[in-house]
Amino acid sequence: MTLVKHELRQGKASFFIWTASIGFLLAVCIFLFPEMKGQMDSVNDMFASMGSFTRAFGMDRLNFGTLIGFYAVECGNILGLGGAFFASLCAVGILSKEEKEKTAEFLLTHPVTRKRVVTEKLIALFIQITAMNLVIFAFAIGSVAAIGEAIPLKEMTLLHLSYYLLQLELAGICFCISAFLRKGSVGIGLGLAALMYFLNIIANISDSAEFLKYITPYGYCGGADIVSSGSLDVALVAVGAVIGVAGTVVSYLKYTKKDIR
């Protein structure tokens, strides 16, 4: 597990920065809720009259006067974008950086197979994403307890679980992309996460574009859907899992046959 430890050491600065940033922003949003709670009736009326914008974020089906309604929209966007950017950035360069930094030749001369390289890097990626989500979830629960509100544990758990699965799916796709790259690309990781986010907005606005929910992992992270149904959309989660696993499998096939320079 030498490579796993090496990857975790290399990525610890990024891990702490992203985790602290997302956790801090979540805490700020939660601590703002008591101050805004009394004004939520007018906020609900305002959002209800905003047409497509309201549907894009599911605000037509959520009550901002409740903690979970507020959390699903405000904190959901922080989790959705911040977590997706972190997972994508970690994954998109994790294989290609060996060629970019000219360390591939040194690494592969050791008695270690390419499959093991891919596996250990994948384990390190999984550990980072999982650890970040556990810390952030603890931040969120602690912040809700600190403001004296009842903790909607089931709904918060489902919301965080959906964004965790989203991050794993994007990581699988970006991990696959990394196997094809030689120099890595931060732009590809950020661009992919942003593209998926906007595809989901389009799917929410237009009924004719609803099929996009099967393409973007944000399709199963809709706070309004999760809060109202009390569950995740199993069909969309299954499609996302297949895409993520397929990306991982392709990365193995490509990297084991790749001409490493």
PDB file of C-alpha atoms in Angstrom:
ATOM      1  CA  MET A   1       0.000   0.000   0.000  1.00  0.00           C
ATOM      2  CA  THR A   2       3.019   2.272  -0.492  1.00  0.00           C
ATOM      3  CA  LEU A   3       1.417   4.091  -3.401  1.00  0.00           C
ATOM      4  CA  VAL A   4      -1.768   4.690  -1.405  1.00  0.00           C
ATOM      5  CA  LYS A   5       0.204   6.365   1.388  1.00  0.00           C
ATOM      6  CA  HIS A   6       2.222   8.370  -1.141  1.00  0.00           C
ATOM      7  CA  GLU A   7      -0.928   9.657  -2.886  1.00  0.00           C
ATOM      8  CA  LEU A   8      -2.550  10.564   0.431  1.00  0.00           C
ATOM      9  CA  ARG A   9       0.558  12.502   1.488  1.00  0.00           C
ATOM     10  CA  GLN A  10       0.681  14.321  -1.838  1.00  0.00           C
ATOM     11  CA  GLY A  11      -2.985  15.224  -1.698  1.00  0.00           C
ATOM     12  CA  LYS A  12      -3.279  16.176   1.976  1.00  0.00           C
ATOM     13  CA  ALA A  13      -2.965  19.931   1.391  1.00  0.00           C
ATOM     14  CA  SER A  14      -5.704  19.899  -1.236  1.00  0.00           C
ATOM     15  CA  PHE A  15      -7.839  17.657   0.969  1.00  0.00           C
ATOM     16  CA  PHE A  16      -7.616  19.947   3.995  1.00  0.00           C
ATOM     17  CA  ILE A  17      -8.240  23.113   1.968  1.00  0.00           C
ATOM     18  CA  TRP A  18     -11.309  21.765   0.162  1.00  0.00           C
ATOM     19  CA  THR A  19     -12.743  20.048   3.242  1.00  0.00           C
ATOM     20  CA  ALA A  20     -12.276  23.108   5.455  1.00  0.00           C
ATOM     21  CA  SER A  21     -13.691  25.435   2.784  1.00  0.00           C
ATOM     22  CA  ILE A  22     -16.823  23.374   2.125  1.00  0.00           C
ATOM     23  CA  GLY A  23     -17.368  22.680   5.821  1.00  0.00           C
ATOM     24  CA  PHE A  24     -16.963  26.372   6.681  1.00  0.00           C
ATOM     25  CA  LEU A  25     -19.433  27.494   3.998  1.00  0.00           C
ATOM     26  CA  LEU A  26     -21.968  24.910   5.158  1.00  0.00           C
ATOM     27  CA  ALA A  27     -21.608  26.084   8.750  1.00  0.00           C
ATOM     28  CA  VAL A  28     -22.055  29.732   7.700  1.00  0.00           C
ATOM     29  CA  CYS A  29     -25.269  28.891   5.823  1.00  0.00           C
ATOM     30  CA  ILE A  30     -26.640  26.923   8.755  1.00  0.00           C
ATOM     31  CA  PHE A  31     -25.818  29.679  11.266  1.00  0.00           C
ATOM     32  CA  LEU A  32     -27.606  32.180   9.030  1.00  0.00           C
ATOM     33  CA  PHE A  33     -30.840  30.189   9.136  1.00  0.00           C
ATOM     34  CA  PRO A  34     -32.145  31.424  12.556  1.00  0.00           C
ATOM     35  CA  GLU A  35     -31.665  35.041  11.414  1.00  0.00           C
ATOM     36  CA  MET A  36     -33.559  34.430   8.185  1.00  0.00           C
ATOM     37  CA  LYS A  37     -36.227  32.114   9.524  1.00  0.00           C
ATOM     38  CA  GLY A  38     -38.718  34.887  10.274  1.00  0.00           C
ATOM     39  CA  GLN A  39     -38.418  36.286   6.743  1.00  0.00           C
ATOM     40  CA  MET A  40     -38.956  32.997   4.931  1.00  0.00           C
ATOM     41  CA  ASP A  41     -42.649  33.512   4.169  1.00  0.00           C
ATOM     42  CA  SER A  42     -41.846  36.464   1.926  1.00  0.00           C
ATOM     43  CA  VAL A  43     -38.891  34.570   0.447  1.00  0.00           C
ATOM     44  CA  ASN A  44     -41.147  31.631  -0.442  1.00  0.00           C
ATOM     45  CA  ASP A  45     -43.606  33.972  -2.158  1.00  0.00           C
ATOM     46  CA  MET A  46     -40.800  35.630  -4.097  1.00  0.00           C
ATOM     47  CA  PHE A  47     -39.325  32.350  -5.313  1.00  0.00           C
ATOM     48  CA  ALA A  48     -42.753  30.989  -6.218  1.00  0.00           C
ATOM     49  CA  SER A  49     -43.141  33.772  -8.784  1.00  0.00           C
ATOM     50  CA  MET A  50     -39.791  33.269 -10.507  1.00  0.00           C
ATOM     51  CA  GLY A  51     -40.952  30.625 -12.972  1.00  0.00           C
ATOM     52  CA  SER A  52     -38.170  28.625 -14.619  1.00  0.00           C
ATOM     53  CA  PHE A  53     -35.585  29.733 -12.058  1.00  0.00           C
ATOM     54  CA  THR A  54     -37.747  28.286  -9.290  1.00  0.00           C
ATOM     55  CA  ARG A  55     -38.112  24.939 -11.079  1.00  0.00           C
ATOM     56  CA  ALA A  56     -34.389  24.806 -11.891  1.00  0.00           C
ATOM     57  CA  PHE A  57     -33.515  24.485  -8.209  1.00  0.00           C
ATOM     58  CA  GLY A  58     -36.666  22.728  -7.021  1.00  0.00           C
ATOM     59  CA  MET A  59     -37.648  25.703  -4.887  1.00  0.00           C
ATOM     60  CA  ASP A  60     -41.280  25.370  -5.915  1.00  0.00           C
ATOM     61  CA  ARG A  61     -41.502  22.167  -3.842  1.00  0.00           C
ATOM     62  CA  LEU A  62     -39.486  23.182  -0.796  1.00  0.00           C
ATOM     63  CA  ASN A  63     -40.450  25.310   2.190  1.00  0.00           C
ATOM     64  CA  PHE A  64     -37.655  27.753   3.014  1.00  0.00           C
ATOM     65  CA  GLY A  65     -39.202  28.254   6.433  1.00  0.00           C
ATOM     66  CA  THR A  66     -37.984  24.805   7.473  1.00  0.00           C
ATOM     67  CA  LEU A  67     -34.358  23.956   8.122  1.00  0.00           C
ATOM     68  CA  ILE A  68     -34.325  21.037   5.688  1.00  0.00           C
ATOM     69  CA  GLY A  69     -35.889  23.113   2.898  1.00  0.00           C
ATOM     70  CA  PHE A  70     -33.298  25.832   3.417  1.00  0.00           C
ATOM     71  CA  TYR A  71     -30.509  23.262   3.733  1.00  0.00           C
ATOM     72  CA  ALA A  72     -31.478  21.337   0.597  1.00  0.00           C
ATOM     73  CA  VAL A  73     -31.148  24.418  -1.621  1.00  0.00           C
ATOM     74  CA  GLU A  74     -28.465  26.601  -0.047  1.00  0.00           C
ATOM     75  CA  CYS A  75     -26.193  23.921   1.387  1.00  0.00           C
ATOM     76  CA  GLY A  76     -27.041  21.518  -1.417  1.00  0.00           C
ATOM     77  CA  ASN A  77     -25.461  23.834  -3.988  1.00  0.00           C
ATOM     78  CA  ILE A  78     -22.306  24.139  -1.886  1.00  0.00           C
ATOM     79  CA  LEU A  79     -22.080  20.370  -1.510  1.00  0.00           C
ATOM     80  CA  GLY A  80     -22.949  19.731  -5.135  1.00  0.00           C
ATOM     81  CA  LEU A  81     -20.413  22.071  -6.694  1.00  0.00           C
ATOM     82  CA  GLY A  82     -17.665  21.990  -4.072  1.00  0.00           C
ATOM     83  CA  GLY A  83     -17.666  18.214  -3.682  1.00  0.00           C
ATOM     84  CA  ALA A  84     -17.866  17.630  -7.434  1.00  0.00           C
ATOM     85  CA  PHE A  85     -14.952  19.983  -8.127  1.00  0.00           C
ATOM     86  CA  PHE A  86     -12.813  18.293  -5.477  1.00  0.00           C
ATOM     87  CA  ALA A  87     -13.543  14.757  -6.708  1.00  0.00           C
ATOM     88  CA  SER A  88     -13.010  15.703 -10.357  1.00  0.00           C
ATOM     89  CA  LEU A  89      -9.759  17.555  -9.702  1.00  0.00           C
ATOM     90  CA  CYS A  90      -8.354  14.690  -7.642  1.00  0.00           C
ATOM     91  CA  ALA A  91      -9.248  12.065 -10.227  1.00  0.00           C
ATOM     92  CA  VAL A  92      -8.467  13.783 -13.529  1.00  0.00           C
ATOM     93  CA  GLY A  93      -4.730  14.003 -12.924  1.00  0.00           C
ATOM     94  CA  ILE A  94      -4.020  11.063 -10.645  1.00  0.00           C
ATOM     95  CA  LEU A  95      -2.767   8.732 -13.405  1.00  0.00           C
ATOM     96  CA  SER A  96      -1.504  11.226 -15.962  1.00  0.00           C
ATOM     97  CA  LYS A  97       0.662  13.115 -13.469  1.00  0.00           C
ATOM     98  CA  GLU A  98       3.247  10.320 -13.543  1.00  0.00           C
ATOM     99  CA  GLU A  99       4.014  11.226 -17.165  1.00  0.00           C
ATOM    100  CA  LYS A 100       3.604  14.948 -16.613  1.00  0.00           C
ATOM    101  CA  GLU A 101       6.079  14.953 -13.715  1.00  0.00           C
ATOM    102  CA  LYS A 102       8.424  12.467 -15.442  1.00  0.00           C
ATOM    103  CA  THR A 103       8.100   9.915 -12.628  1.00  0.00           C
ATOM    104  CA  ALA A 104       6.414   7.147 -14.646  1.00  0.00           C
ATOM    105  CA  GLU A 105       9.679   5.579 -15.780  1.00  0.00           C
ATOM    106  CA  PHE A 106      10.987   5.468 -12.200  1.00  0.00           C
ATOM    107  CA  LEU A 107       7.718   4.072 -10.840  1.00  0.00           C
ATOM    108  CA  LEU A 108       7.263   1.339 -13.417  1.00  0.00           C
ATOM    109  CA  THR A 109      10.843   0.050 -13.117  1.00  0.00           C
ATOM    110  CA  HIS A 110       9.968  -1.145  -9.636  1.00  0.00           C
ATOM    111  CA  PRO A 111       8.447  -4.615  -9.094  1.00  0.00           C
ATOM    112  CA  VAL A 112       4.902  -3.298  -9.312  1.00  0.00           C
ATOM    113  CA  THR A 113       2.368  -4.084 -12.012  1.00  0.00           C
ATOM    114  CA  ARG A 114       0.362  -1.423 -13.812  1.00  0.00           C
ATOM    115  CA  LYS A 115      -2.838  -2.939 -12.432  1.00  0.00           C
ATOM    116  CA  ARG A 116      -1.491  -2.445  -8.933  1.00  0.00           C
ATOM    117  CA  VAL A 117      -0.615   1.177  -9.732  1.00  0.00           C
ATOM    118  CA  VAL A 118      -4.166   1.819 -10.928  1.00  0.00           C
ATOM    119  CA  THR A 119      -5.688  -0.042  -7.977  1.00  0.00           C
ATOM    120  CA  GLU A 120      -3.704   1.766  -5.305  1.00  0.00           C
ATOM    121  CA  LYS A 121      -4.322   5.159  -6.869  1.00  0.00           C
ATOM    122  CA  LEU A 122      -8.029   4.312  -7.031  1.00  0.00           C
ATOM    123  CA  ILE A 123      -8.018   3.323  -3.341  1.00  0.00           C
ATOM    124  CA  ALA A 124      -6.320   6.599  -2.406  1.00  0.00           C
ATOM    125  CA  LEU A 125      -8.912   8.541  -4.391  1.00  0.00           C
ATOM    126  CA  PHE A 126     -11.752   6.660  -2.683  1.00  0.00           C
ATOM    127  CA  ILE A 127     -10.268   7.315   0.769  1.00  0.00           C
ATOM    128  CA  GLN A 128      -9.955  11.058   0.120  1.00  0.00           C
ATOM    129  CA  ILE A 129     -13.514  11.430  -1.162  1.00  0.00           C
ATOM    130  CA  THR A 130     -14.969   9.300   1.641  1.00  0.00           C
ATOM    131  CA  ALA A 131     -13.009  11.072   4.373  1.00  0.00           C
ATOM    132  CA  MET A 132     -14.021  14.492   3.062  1.00  0.00           C
ATOM    133  CA  ASN A 133     -17.698  13.551   3.078  1.00  0.00           C
ATOM    134  CA  LEU A 134     -17.571  12.120   6.595  1.00  0.00           C
ATOM    135  CA  VAL A 135     -15.890  15.255   7.964  1.00  0.00           C
ATOM    136  CA  ILE A 136     -18.330  17.568   6.162  1.00  0.00           C
ATOM    137  CA  PHE A 137     -21.321  15.550   7.376  1.00  0.00           C
ATOM    138  CA  ALA A 138     -20.036  15.868  10.941  1.00  0.00           C
ATOM    139  CA  PHE A 139     -19.611  19.637  10.375  1.00  0.00           C
ATOM    140  CA  ALA A 140     -23.203  19.908   9.188  1.00  0.00           C
ATOM    141  CA  ILE A 141     -24.719  17.877  12.044  1.00  0.00           C
ATOM    142  CA  GLY A 142     -22.668  19.780  14.608  1.00  0.00           C
ATOM    143  CA  SER A 143     -23.708  23.149  13.142  1.00  0.00           C
ATOM    144  CA  VAL A 144     -27.415  22.235  13.213  1.00  0.00           C
ATOM    145  CA  ALA A 145     -27.091  21.109  16.829  1.00  0.00           C
ATOM    146  CA  ALA A 146     -25.284  24.369  17.678  1.00  0.00           C
ATOM    147  CA  ILE A 147     -28.180  26.570  16.498  1.00  0.00           C
ATOM    148  CA  GLY A 148     -30.647  24.573  18.574  1.00  0.00           C
ATOM    149  CA  GLU A 149     -32.719  23.186  15.691  1.00  0.00           C
ATOM    150  CA  ALA A 150     -34.028  19.625  15.566  1.00  0.00           C
ATOM    151  CA  ILE A 151     -31.717  17.584  13.337  1.00  0.00           C
ATOM    152  CA  PRO A 152     -33.563  16.149  10.284  1.00  0.00           C
ATOM    153  CA  LEU A 153     -31.176  13.198  10.309  1.00  0.00           C
ATOM    154  CA  LYS A 154     -32.844  11.042   7.659  1.00  0.00           C
ATOM    155  CA  GLU A 155     -33.164  13.816   5.076  1.00  0.00           C
ATOM    156  CA  MET A 156     -29.654  15.165   5.724  1.00  0.00           C
ATOM    157  CA  THR A 157     -28.177  11.672   5.487  1.00  0.00           C
ATOM    158  CA  LEU A 158     -29.902  11.051   2.150  1.00  0.00           C
ATOM    159  CA  LEU A 159     -28.788  14.423   0.782  1.00  0.00           C
ATOM    160  CA  HIS A 160     -25.179  13.846   1.774  1.00  0.00           C
ATOM    161  CA  LEU A 161     -25.300  10.266   0.483  1.00  0.00           C
ATOM    162  CA  SER A 162     -26.556  11.452  -2.909  1.00  0.00           C
ATOM    163  CA  TYR A 163     -23.719  13.961  -3.244  1.00  0.00           C
ATOM    164  CA  TYR A 164     -21.213  11.327  -2.130  1.00  0.00           C
ATOM    165  CA  LEU A 165     -22.446   9.009  -4.898  1.00  0.00           C
ATOM    166  CA  LEU A 166     -22.274  11.920  -7.344  1.00  0.00           C
ATOM    167  CA  GLN A 167     -18.632  12.509  -6.428  1.00  0.00           C
ATOM    168  CA  LEU A 168     -17.794   8.823  -6.862  1.00  0.00           C
ATOM    169  CA  GLU A 169     -19.425   8.796 -10.306  1.00  0.00           C
ATOM    170  CA  LEU A 170     -17.568  11.904 -11.452  1.00  0.00           C
ATOM    171  CA  ALA A 171     -14.355  10.501  -9.989  1.00  0.00           C
ATOM    172  CA  GLY A 172     -14.842   7.299 -12.008  1.00  0.00           C
ATOM    173  CA  ILE A 173     -15.319   9.301 -15.218  1.00  0.00           C
ATOM    174  CA  CYS A 174     -12.352  11.599 -14.535  1.00  0.00           C
ATOM    175  CA  PHE A 175     -10.184   8.637 -13.486  1.00  0.00           C
ATOM    176  CA  CYS A 176     -10.894   7.149 -16.910  1.00  0.00           C
ATOM    177  CA  ILE A 177     -10.001  10.437 -18.618  1.00  0.00           C
ATOM    178  CA  SER A 178      -6.754  10.550 -16.639  1.00  0.00           C
ATOM    179  CA  ALA A 179      -5.707   7.204 -18.123  1.00  0.00           C
ATOM    180  CA  PHE A 180      -5.862   8.738 -21.620  1.00  0.00           C
ATOM    181  CA  LEU A 181      -4.051  11.982 -20.789  1.00  0.00           C
ATOM    182  CA  ARG A 182      -0.307  12.519 -20.699  1.00  0.00           C
ATOM    183  CA  LYS A 183      -0.113  15.874 -18.955  1.00  0.00           C
ATOM    184  CA  GLY A 184      -3.316  16.084 -16.971  1.00  0.00           C
ATOM    185  CA  SER A 185      -5.820  18.902 -17.156  1.00  0.00           C
ATOM    186  CA  VAL A 186      -7.455  20.788 -14.323  1.00  0.00           C
ATOM    187  CA  GLY A 187      -9.760  22.409 -16.867  1.00  0.00           C
ATOM    188  CA  ILE A 188     -11.236  19.086 -17.973  1.00  0.00           C
ATOM    189  CA  GLY A 189     -12.144  18.126 -14.409  1.00  0.00           C
ATOM    190  CA  LEU A 190     -13.700  21.466 -13.544  1.00  0.00           C
ATOM    191  CA  GLY A 191     -15.400  21.711 -16.928  1.00  0.00           C
ATOM    192  CA  LEU A 192     -16.972  18.262 -16.642  1.00  0.00           C
ATOM    193  CA  ALA A 193     -18.367  18.970 -13.150  1.00  0.00           C
ATOM    194  CA  ALA A 194     -19.756  22.343 -14.266  1.00  0.00           C
ATOM    195  CA  LEU A 195     -21.240  20.848 -17.442  1.00  0.00           C
ATOM    196  CA  MET A 196     -23.079  18.164 -15.480  1.00  0.00           C
ATOM    197  CA  TYR A 197     -24.438  20.813 -13.096  1.00  0.00           C
ATOM    198  CA  PHE A 198     -25.862  22.923 -15.921  1.00  0.00           C
ATOM    199  CA  LEU A 199     -27.292  19.890 -17.717  1.00  0.00           C
ATOM    200  CA  ASN A 200     -29.306  19.179 -14.586  1.00  0.00           C
ATOM    201  CA  ILE A 201     -30.606  22.762 -14.509  1.00  0.00           C
ATOM    202  CA  ILE A 202     -31.744  22.390 -18.128  1.00  0.00           C
ATOM    203  CA  ALA A 203     -33.437  19.064 -17.288  1.00  0.00           C
ATOM    204  CA  ASN A 204     -35.301  20.709 -14.395  1.00  0.00           C
ATOM    205  CA  ILE A 205     -36.486  23.629 -16.504  1.00  0.00           C
ATOM    206  CA  SER A 206     -37.615  21.787 -19.637  1.00  0.00           C
ATOM    207  CA  ASP A 207     -39.790  18.666 -19.664  1.00  0.00           C
ATOM    208  CA  SER A 208     -38.442  17.768 -23.119  1.00  0.00           C
ATOM    209  CA  ALA A 209     -34.908  17.660 -21.684  1.00  0.00           C
ATOM    210  CA  GLU A 210     -35.781  15.457 -18.701  1.00  0.00           C
ATOM    211  CA  PHE A 211     -33.778  12.588 -20.252  1.00  0.00           C
ATOM    212  CA  LEU A 212     -30.637  14.523 -19.279  1.00  0.00           C
ATOM    213  CA  LYS A 213     -31.185  13.353 -15.699  1.00  0.00           C
ATOM    214  CA  TYR A 214     -29.923   9.947 -16.858  1.00  0.00           C
ATOM    215  CA  ILE A 215     -26.703  11.567 -18.078  1.00  0.00           C
ATOM    216  CA  THR A 216     -25.856  13.938 -15.251  1.00  0.00           C
ATOM    217  CA  PRO A 217     -25.260  12.608 -11.714  1.00  0.00           C
ATOM    218  CA  TYR A 218     -26.975  15.713 -10.364  1.00  0.00           C
ATOM    219  CA  GLY A 219     -30.207  14.095 -11.547  1.00  0.00           C
ATOM    220  CA  TYR A 220     -30.414  11.961  -8.384  1.00  0.00           C
ATOM    221  CA  CYS A 221     -29.273  14.767  -6.070  1.00  0.00           C
ATOM    222  CA  GLY A 222     -32.336  16.994  -6.328  1.00  0.00           C
ATOM    223  CA  GLY A 223     -33.069  18.206  -2.816  1.00  0.00           C
ATOM    224  CA  ALA A 224     -36.774  18.686  -3.541  1.00  0.00           C
ATOM    225  CA  ASP A 225     -37.132  15.104  -4.795  1.00  0.00           C
ATOM    226  CA  ILE A 226     -35.216  13.613  -1.877  1.00  0.00           C
ATOM    227  CA  VAL A 227     -36.989  15.630   0.826  1.00  0.00           C
ATOM    228  CA  SER A 228     -40.478  15.056  -0.595  1.00  0.00           C
ATOM    229  CA  SER A 229     -40.051  11.319  -1.246  1.00  0.00           C
ATOM    230  CA  GLY A 230     -37.739  10.468   1.644  1.00  0.00           C
ATOM    231  CA  SER A 231     -35.575   8.320  -0.645  1.00  0.00           C
ATOM    232  CA  LEU A 232     -33.151   8.382  -3.566  1.00  0.00           C
ATOM    233  CA  ASP A 233     -34.206   7.591  -7.123  1.00  0.00           C
ATOM    234  CA  VAL A 234     -32.888   4.029  -7.419  1.00  0.00           C
ATOM    235  CA  ALA A 235     -33.049   3.976 -11.222  1.00  0.00           C
ATOM    236  CA  LEU A 236     -30.950   7.132 -11.594  1.00  0.00           C
ATOM    237  CA  VAL A 237     -28.487   5.969  -8.937  1.00  0.00           C
ATOM    238  CA  ALA A 238     -28.122   2.630 -10.751  1.00  0.00           C
ATOM    239  CA  VAL A 239     -27.386   4.376 -14.060  1.00  0.00           C
ATOM    240  CA  GLY A 240     -24.817   6.571 -12.325  1.00  0.00           C
ATOM    241  CA  ALA A 241     -23.179   3.543 -10.716  1.00  0.00           C
ATOM    242  CA  VAL A 242     -22.896   1.801 -14.086  1.00  0.00           C
ATOM    243  CA  ILE A 243     -21.284   4.899 -15.636  1.00  0.00           C
ATOM    244  CA  GLY A 244     -18.807   5.264 -12.767  1.00  0.00           C
ATOM    245  CA  VAL A 245     -17.859   1.578 -12.786  1.00  0.00           C
ATOM    246  CA  ALA A 246     -17.544   1.571 -16.585  1.00  0.00           C
ATOM    247  CA  GLY A 247     -15.162   4.522 -16.388  1.00  0.00           C
ATOM    248  CA  THR A 248     -13.046   2.683 -13.834  1.00  0.00           C
ATOM    249  CA  VAL A 249     -12.918  -0.496 -15.936  1.00  0.00           C
ATOM    250  CA  VAL A 250     -11.904   1.440 -19.043  1.00  0.00           C
ATOM    251  CA  SER A 251      -9.131   3.139 -17.085  1.00  0.00           C
ATOM    252  CA  TYR A 252      -7.676  -0.289 -16.208  1.00  0.00           C
ATOM    253  CA  LEU A 253      -7.871  -1.460 -19.816  1.00  0.00           C
ATOM    254  CA  LYS A 254      -6.260   1.697 -21.163  1.00  0.00           C
ATOM    255  CA  TYR A 255      -3.506   2.167 -18.598  1.00  0.00           C
ATOM    256  CA  THR A 256      -2.306  -1.441 -18.700  1.00  0.00           C
ATOM    257  CA  LYS A 257      -1.749  -1.133 -22.478  1.00  0.00           C
ATOM    258  CA  LYS A 258      -0.725   2.510 -22.639  1.00  0.00           C
ATOM    259  CA  ASP A 259       2.615   3.532 -24.097  1.00  0.00           C
ATOM    260  CA  ILE A 260       4.056   5.297 -21.077  1.00  0.00           C
ATOM    261  CA  ARG A 261       6.536   8.047 -21.923  1.00  0.00           C
TER     262      ARG A 261
END
